[in-house]
């Protein structure tokens, strides 16, 4: 566990007005397999690492029926049992694994059919430091009772600047107000291969196709 990341997290909370932060330094998977139930869990996992179907992360998964092949889904599986009923979760995740096939697709199908997904927001290019990977925020609720005719909102925030994305409050507000956005029914998501990639739904091609479904 990198001690500098721990210290940076501590300082970041203080700089953002949380003067008495409590940060626990431990292994997310082995130190505390399931945290106490909380109202909100937010996670920014490491990107890109592949997971063996019979390896450690699937062995400790709270969802043994849904083996996964990427580390980002391992973090998502591990955080969900810690969310209270009607509590919320958010995770930053690369967009390329929001529409892949195989075992990850089956876990996405479980999330969609359980009506856990509220929205997926595609982030602007260059918004992730030190990487060119395109990412999105997957946001959801562990619902006690599924919604009637549930829908998922897909949004894409586009950065018109050629410079690196700067996270000033005014710029974020402007980009959010001018985002591309569409609501898609859970039934249509299931018909379309359980893709949760917002780019799949905010394109003109999809909007045209949706009218004829």
mmCIF file of C-alpha atoms in Angstrom:
data_model
loop_
_atom_site.group_PDB
_atom_site.id
_atom_site.type_symbol
_atom_site.label_atom_id
_atom_site.label_comp_id
_atom_site.label_asym_id
_atom_site.label_seq_id
_atom_site.Cartn_x
_atom_site.Cartn_y
_atom_site.Cartn_z
ATOM 1 C CA UNK A 1 0.000 0.000 0.000
ATOM 2 C CA UNK A 2 1.538 3.284 -1.096
ATOM 3 C CA UNK A 3 2.001 5.498 1.993
ATOM 4 C CA UNK A 4 2.151 8.658 -0.132
ATOM 5 C CA UNK A 5 -1.307 8.005 -1.594
ATOM 6 C CA UNK A 6 -2.589 7.645 1.967
ATOM 7 C CA UNK A 7 -1.047 10.972 3.002
ATOM 8 C CA UNK A 8 -2.280 12.732 -0.150
ATOM 9 C CA UNK A 9 -5.819 11.523 0.565
ATOM 10 C CA UNK A 10 -5.565 12.911 4.080
ATOM 11 C CA UNK A 11 -4.339 16.296 2.875
ATOM 12 C CA UNK A 12 -6.918 16.441 0.075
ATOM 13 C CA UNK A 13 -9.774 16.068 2.566
ATOM 14 C CA UNK A 14 -8.363 18.822 4.778
ATOM 15 C CA UNK A 15 -7.949 21.170 1.804
ATOM 16 C CA UNK A 16 -11.612 20.530 0.918
ATOM 17 C CA UNK A 17 -12.883 21.499 4.349
ATOM 18 C CA UNK A 18 -12.995 18.126 6.129
ATOM 19 C CA UNK A 19 -10.747 18.943 9.071
ATOM 20 C CA UNK A 20 -11.155 15.771 11.089
ATOM 21 C CA UNK A 21 -10.895 13.058 8.416
ATOM 22 C CA UNK A 22 -10.819 9.386 9.229
ATOM 23 C CA UNK A 23 -8.931 7.372 6.638
ATOM 24 C CA UNK A 24 -8.296 3.688 7.037
ATOM 25 C CA UNK A 25 -5.167 2.326 5.354
ATOM 26 C CA UNK A 26 -5.670 -1.324 4.500
ATOM 27 C CA UNK A 27 -6.071 -3.760 1.646
ATOM 28 C CA UNK A 28 -9.546 -3.312 0.147
ATOM 29 C CA UNK A 29 -9.946 -7.032 -0.551
ATOM 30 C CA UNK A 30 -8.191 -8.787 2.325
ATOM 31 C CA UNK A 31 -8.125 -6.276 5.188
ATOM 32 C CA UNK A 32 -11.872 -5.694 5.337
ATOM 33 C CA UNK A 33 -13.746 -8.007 2.935
ATOM 34 C CA UNK A 34 -16.998 -6.117 3.554
ATOM 35 C CA UNK A 35 -17.209 -2.723 5.214
ATOM 36 C CA UNK A 36 -20.041 -1.741 7.510
ATOM 37 C CA UNK A 37 -23.225 -0.663 5.730
ATOM 38 C CA UNK A 38 -23.001 2.936 4.546
ATOM 39 C CA UNK A 39 -25.165 5.440 2.659
ATOM 40 C CA UNK A 40 -22.670 6.128 -0.126
ATOM 41 C CA UNK A 41 -19.585 4.398 -1.537
ATOM 42 C CA UNK A 42 -17.356 6.153 -4.077
ATOM 43 C CA UNK A 43 -14.455 4.432 -5.807
ATOM 44 C CA UNK A 44 -11.732 5.275 -8.331
ATOM 45 C CA UNK A 45 -10.026 1.902 -8.940
ATOM 46 C CA UNK A 46 -6.800 1.290 -10.846
ATOM 47 C CA UNK A 47 -7.397 0.889 -14.583
ATOM 48 C CA UNK A 48 -6.556 -1.872 -17.019
ATOM 49 C CA UNK A 49 -5.495 -4.860 -14.969
ATOM 50 C CA UNK A 50 -6.872 -8.214 -16.110
ATOM 51 C CA UNK A 51 -8.244 -10.698 -13.592
ATOM 52 C CA UNK A 52 -7.988 -14.471 -13.847
ATOM 53 C CA UNK A 53 -11.368 -16.304 -13.847
ATOM 54 C CA UNK A 54 -10.072 -18.584 -11.066
ATOM 55 C CA UNK A 55 -7.715 -16.084 -9.457
ATOM 56 C CA UNK A 56 -7.740 -14.263 -6.143
ATOM 57 C CA UNK A 57 -10.239 -11.508 -6.974
ATOM 58 C CA UNK A 58 -12.897 -13.940 -8.132
ATOM 59 C CA UNK A 59 -12.213 -16.222 -5.161
ATOM 60 C CA UNK A 60 -12.999 -13.423 -2.672
ATOM 61 C CA UNK A 61 -15.854 -11.948 -4.726
ATOM 62 C CA UNK A 62 -19.237 -11.582 -2.986
ATOM 63 C CA UNK A 63 -20.766 -12.460 -6.385
ATOM 64 C CA UNK A 64 -19.344 -15.942 -7.127
ATOM 65 C CA UNK A 65 -21.962 -16.535 -9.838
ATOM 66 C CA UNK A 66 -20.570 -13.600 -11.830
ATOM 67 C CA UNK A 67 -16.839 -14.067 -12.417
ATOM 68 C CA UNK A 68 -15.199 -11.017 -13.962
ATOM 69 C CA UNK A 69 -12.066 -10.415 -16.021
ATOM 70 C CA UNK A 70 -11.060 -6.828 -15.104
ATOM 71 C CA UNK A 71 -9.926 -5.290 -11.822
ATOM 72 C CA UNK A 72 -12.450 -2.419 -12.087
ATOM 73 C CA UNK A 73 -15.362 -4.859 -11.845
ATOM 74 C CA UNK A 74 -13.664 -6.581 -8.893
ATOM 75 C CA UNK A 75 -13.742 -3.267 -7.008
ATOM 76 C CA UNK A 76 -17.383 -2.714 -7.974
ATOM 77 C CA UNK A 77 -18.392 -6.195 -6.808
ATOM 78 C CA UNK A 78 -16.611 -5.701 -3.507
ATOM 79 C CA UNK A 79 -18.110 -2.294 -2.728
ATOM 80 C CA UNK A 80 -21.778 -3.083 -3.428
ATOM 81 C CA UNK A 81 -22.454 -5.266 -0.327
ATOM 82 C CA UNK A 82 -21.334 -2.331 1.832
ATOM 83 C CA UNK A 83 -24.127 -0.075 0.530
ATOM 84 C CA UNK A 84 -27.320 0.102 2.599
ATOM 85 C CA UNK A 85 -30.698 -0.602 1.023
ATOM 86 C CA UNK A 86 -31.566 2.507 -0.981
ATOM 87 C CA UNK A 87 -27.973 3.695 -0.492
ATOM 88 C CA UNK A 88 -25.915 4.935 -3.437
ATOM 89 C CA UNK A 89 -22.647 4.107 -5.140
ATOM 90 C CA UNK A 90 -20.429 5.672 -7.788
ATOM 91 C CA UNK A 91 -17.353 4.332 -9.538
ATOM 92 C CA UNK A 92 -15.044 5.720 -12.215
ATOM 93 C CA UNK A 93 -14.599 3.082 -14.899
ATOM 94 C CA UNK A 94 -13.054 2.917 -18.403
ATOM 95 C CA UNK A 95 -15.693 3.103 -21.119
ATOM 96 C CA UNK A 96 -14.209 0.227 -23.115
ATOM 97 C CA UNK A 97 -15.284 -2.336 -20.504
ATOM 98 C CA UNK A 98 -18.824 -0.960 -20.288
ATOM 99 C CA UNK A 99 -19.704 -2.695 -23.559
ATOM 100 C CA UNK A 100 -17.404 -5.724 -23.638
ATOM 101 C CA UNK A 101 -18.676 -9.291 -23.883
ATOM 102 C CA UNK A 102 -18.097 -12.436 -21.844
ATOM 103 C CA UNK A 103 -18.204 -12.629 -18.056
ATOM 104 C CA UNK A 104 -18.216 -8.857 -17.507
ATOM 105 C CA UNK A 105 -21.354 -8.601 -19.638
ATOM 106 C CA UNK A 106 -23.172 -11.073 -17.388
ATOM 107 C CA UNK A 107 -22.387 -9.006 -14.311
ATOM 108 C CA UNK A 108 -23.605 -5.829 -16.069
ATOM 109 C CA UNK A 109 -26.798 -7.677 -16.946
ATOM 110 C CA UNK A 110 -27.289 -8.518 -13.273
ATOM 111 C CA UNK A 111 -26.864 -4.843 -12.312
ATOM 112 C CA UNK A 112 -29.289 -3.649 -14.999
ATOM 113 C CA UNK A 113 -31.941 -6.292 -14.292
ATOM 114 C CA UNK A 114 -31.714 -5.535 -10.556
ATOM 115 C CA UNK A 115 -32.435 -1.855 -11.386
ATOM 116 C CA UNK A 116 -29.267 -0.710 -9.639
ATOM 117 C CA UNK A 117 -28.045 1.674 -12.366
ATOM 118 C CA UNK A 118 -29.301 5.283 -12.353
ATOM 119 C CA UNK A 119 -26.964 6.975 -14.790
ATOM 120 C CA UNK A 120 -23.669 6.730 -16.650
ATOM 121 C CA UNK A 121 -21.723 9.924 -17.376
ATOM 122 C CA UNK A 122 -18.976 9.882 -20.002
ATOM 123 C CA UNK A 123 -16.169 12.183 -18.881
ATOM 124 C CA UNK A 124 -14.325 14.618 -21.168
ATOM 125 C CA UNK A 125 -11.114 13.521 -22.832
ATOM 126 C CA UNK A 126 -7.984 14.124 -20.757
ATOM 127 C CA UNK A 127 -10.010 14.296 -17.544
ATOM 128 C CA UNK A 128 -8.059 11.418 -15.981
ATOM 129 C CA UNK A 129 -4.542 12.490 -14.906
ATOM 130 C CA UNK A 130 -1.566 10.676 -16.458
ATOM 131 C CA UNK A 131 -3.665 8.590 -18.827
ATOM 132 C CA UNK A 132 -5.483 8.957 -22.141
ATOM 133 C CA UNK A 133 -8.057 6.286 -21.227
ATOM 134 C CA UNK A 134 -11.651 7.442 -21.742
ATOM 135 C CA UNK A 135 -13.666 6.996 -18.587
ATOM 136 C CA UNK A 136 -17.185 7.318 -17.231
ATOM 137 C CA UNK A 137 -18.862 7.550 -13.842
ATOM 138 C CA UNK A 138 -21.290 4.719 -13.147
ATOM 139 C CA UNK A 139 -23.835 5.878 -10.568
ATOM 140 C CA UNK A 140 -26.513 3.768 -8.946
ATOM 141 C CA UNK A 141 -28.769 2.890 -6.025
ATOM 142 C CA UNK A 142 -29.167 -0.449 -4.238
ATOM 143 C CA UNK A 143 -32.946 -0.369 -4.448
ATOM 144 C CA UNK A 144 -35.101 -2.284 -2.026
ATOM 145 C CA UNK A 145 -37.937 -2.109 -4.548
ATOM 146 C CA UNK A 146 -37.225 -1.825 -8.304
ATOM 147 C CA UNK A 147 -38.819 1.077 -10.171
ATOM 148 C CA UNK A 148 -41.786 0.686 -12.503
ATOM 149 C CA UNK A 149 -40.560 1.091 -16.102
ATOM 150 C CA UNK A 150 -36.968 1.837 -15.037
ATOM 151 C CA UNK A 151 -34.679 3.962 -17.207
ATOM 152 C CA UNK A 152 -30.992 4.796 -17.202
ATOM 153 C CA UNK A 153 -29.737 8.259 -18.109
ATOM 154 C CA UNK A 154 -26.684 8.263 -20.370
ATOM 155 C CA UNK A 155 -24.699 11.490 -20.694
ATOM 156 C CA UNK A 156 -21.495 12.487 -22.444
ATOM 157 C CA UNK A 157 -19.578 15.585 -21.395
ATOM 158 C CA UNK A 158 -17.467 16.857 -24.271
ATOM 159 C CA UNK A 159 -14.443 19.076 -23.802
ATOM 160 C CA UNK A 160 -14.219 21.512 -26.723
ATOM 161 C CA UNK A 161 -10.781 22.728 -25.647
ATOM 162 C CA UNK A 162 -7.603 21.230 -27.075
ATOM 163 C CA UNK A 163 -5.908 21.792 -23.724
ATOM 164 C CA UNK A 164 -5.913 19.395 -20.788
ATOM 165 C CA UNK A 165 -9.183 19.304 -18.894
ATOM 166 C CA UNK A 166 -9.050 21.698 -15.943
ATOM 167 C CA UNK A 167 -11.432 21.069 -13.100
ATOM 168 C CA UNK A 168 -12.565 24.587 -12.263
ATOM 169 C CA UNK A 169 -16.102 24.796 -10.943
ATOM 170 C CA UNK A 170 -17.258 27.198 -13.654
ATOM 171 C CA UNK A 171 -15.906 24.973 -16.435
ATOM 172 C CA UNK A 172 -17.532 21.870 -14.991
ATOM 173 C CA UNK A 173 -20.886 23.677 -14.723
ATOM 174 C CA UNK A 174 -20.632 24.850 -18.335
ATOM 175 C CA UNK A 175 -19.724 21.412 -19.668
ATOM 176 C CA UNK A 176 -22.485 19.746 -17.657
ATOM 177 C CA UNK A 177 -25.119 22.170 -18.894
ATOM 178 C CA UNK A 178 -24.068 21.416 -22.499
ATOM 179 C CA UNK A 179 -23.769 17.639 -22.199
ATOM 180 C CA UNK A 180 -25.410 15.177 -24.593
ATOM 181 C CA UNK A 181 -27.988 13.195 -22.650
ATOM 182 C CA UNK A 182 -30.675 10.561 -23.239
ATOM 183 C CA UNK A 183 -32.807 8.250 -21.092
ATOM 184 C CA UNK A 184 -32.956 4.604 -22.202
ATOM 185 C CA UNK A 185 -35.290 1.971 -20.804
ATOM 186 C CA UNK A 186 -33.821 -1.082 -19.103
ATOM 187 C CA UNK A 187 -35.627 -3.296 -21.620
ATOM 188 C CA UNK A 188 -33.877 -1.518 -24.534
ATOM 189 C CA UNK A 189 -30.496 -1.797 -22.798
ATOM 190 C CA UNK A 190 -30.992 -5.547 -22.467
ATOM 191 C CA UNK A 191 -31.983 -5.804 -26.138
ATOM 192 C CA UNK A 192 -28.838 -3.945 -27.175
ATOM 193 C CA UNK A 193 -26.319 -6.262 -25.547
ATOM 194 C CA UNK A 194 -26.268 -4.673 -22.070
ATOM 195 C CA UNK A 195 -23.906 -1.914 -23.130
ATOM 196 C CA UNK A 196 -23.473 0.790 -20.483
ATOM 197 C CA UNK A 197 -21.129 2.867 -22.621
ATOM 198 C CA UNK A 198 -22.758 6.313 -22.896
ATOM 199 C CA UNK A 199 -21.255 6.841 -26.349
ATOM 200 C CA UNK A 200 -23.433 3.943 -27.571
ATOM 201 C CA UNK A 201 -26.609 5.860 -26.777
ATOM 202 C CA UNK A 202 -25.861 9.547 -27.295
ATOM 203 C CA UNK A 203 -24.955 9.175 -30.974
ATOM 204 C CA UNK A 204 -27.300 10.353 -33.750
ATOM 205 C CA UNK A 205 -27.317 6.803 -35.119
ATOM 206 C CA UNK A 206 -28.740 5.385 -31.880
ATOM 207 C CA UNK A 207 -31.318 8.157 -31.477
ATOM 208 C CA UNK A 208 -32.571 7.389 -34.987
ATOM 209 C CA UNK A 209 -32.641 3.650 -34.331
ATOM 210 C CA UNK A 210 -34.496 4.124 -31.035
ATOM 211 C CA UNK A 211 -37.449 5.704 -32.814
ATOM 212 C CA UNK A 212 -38.048 2.457 -34.732
ATOM 213 C CA UNK A 213 -37.684 0.054 -31.811
#
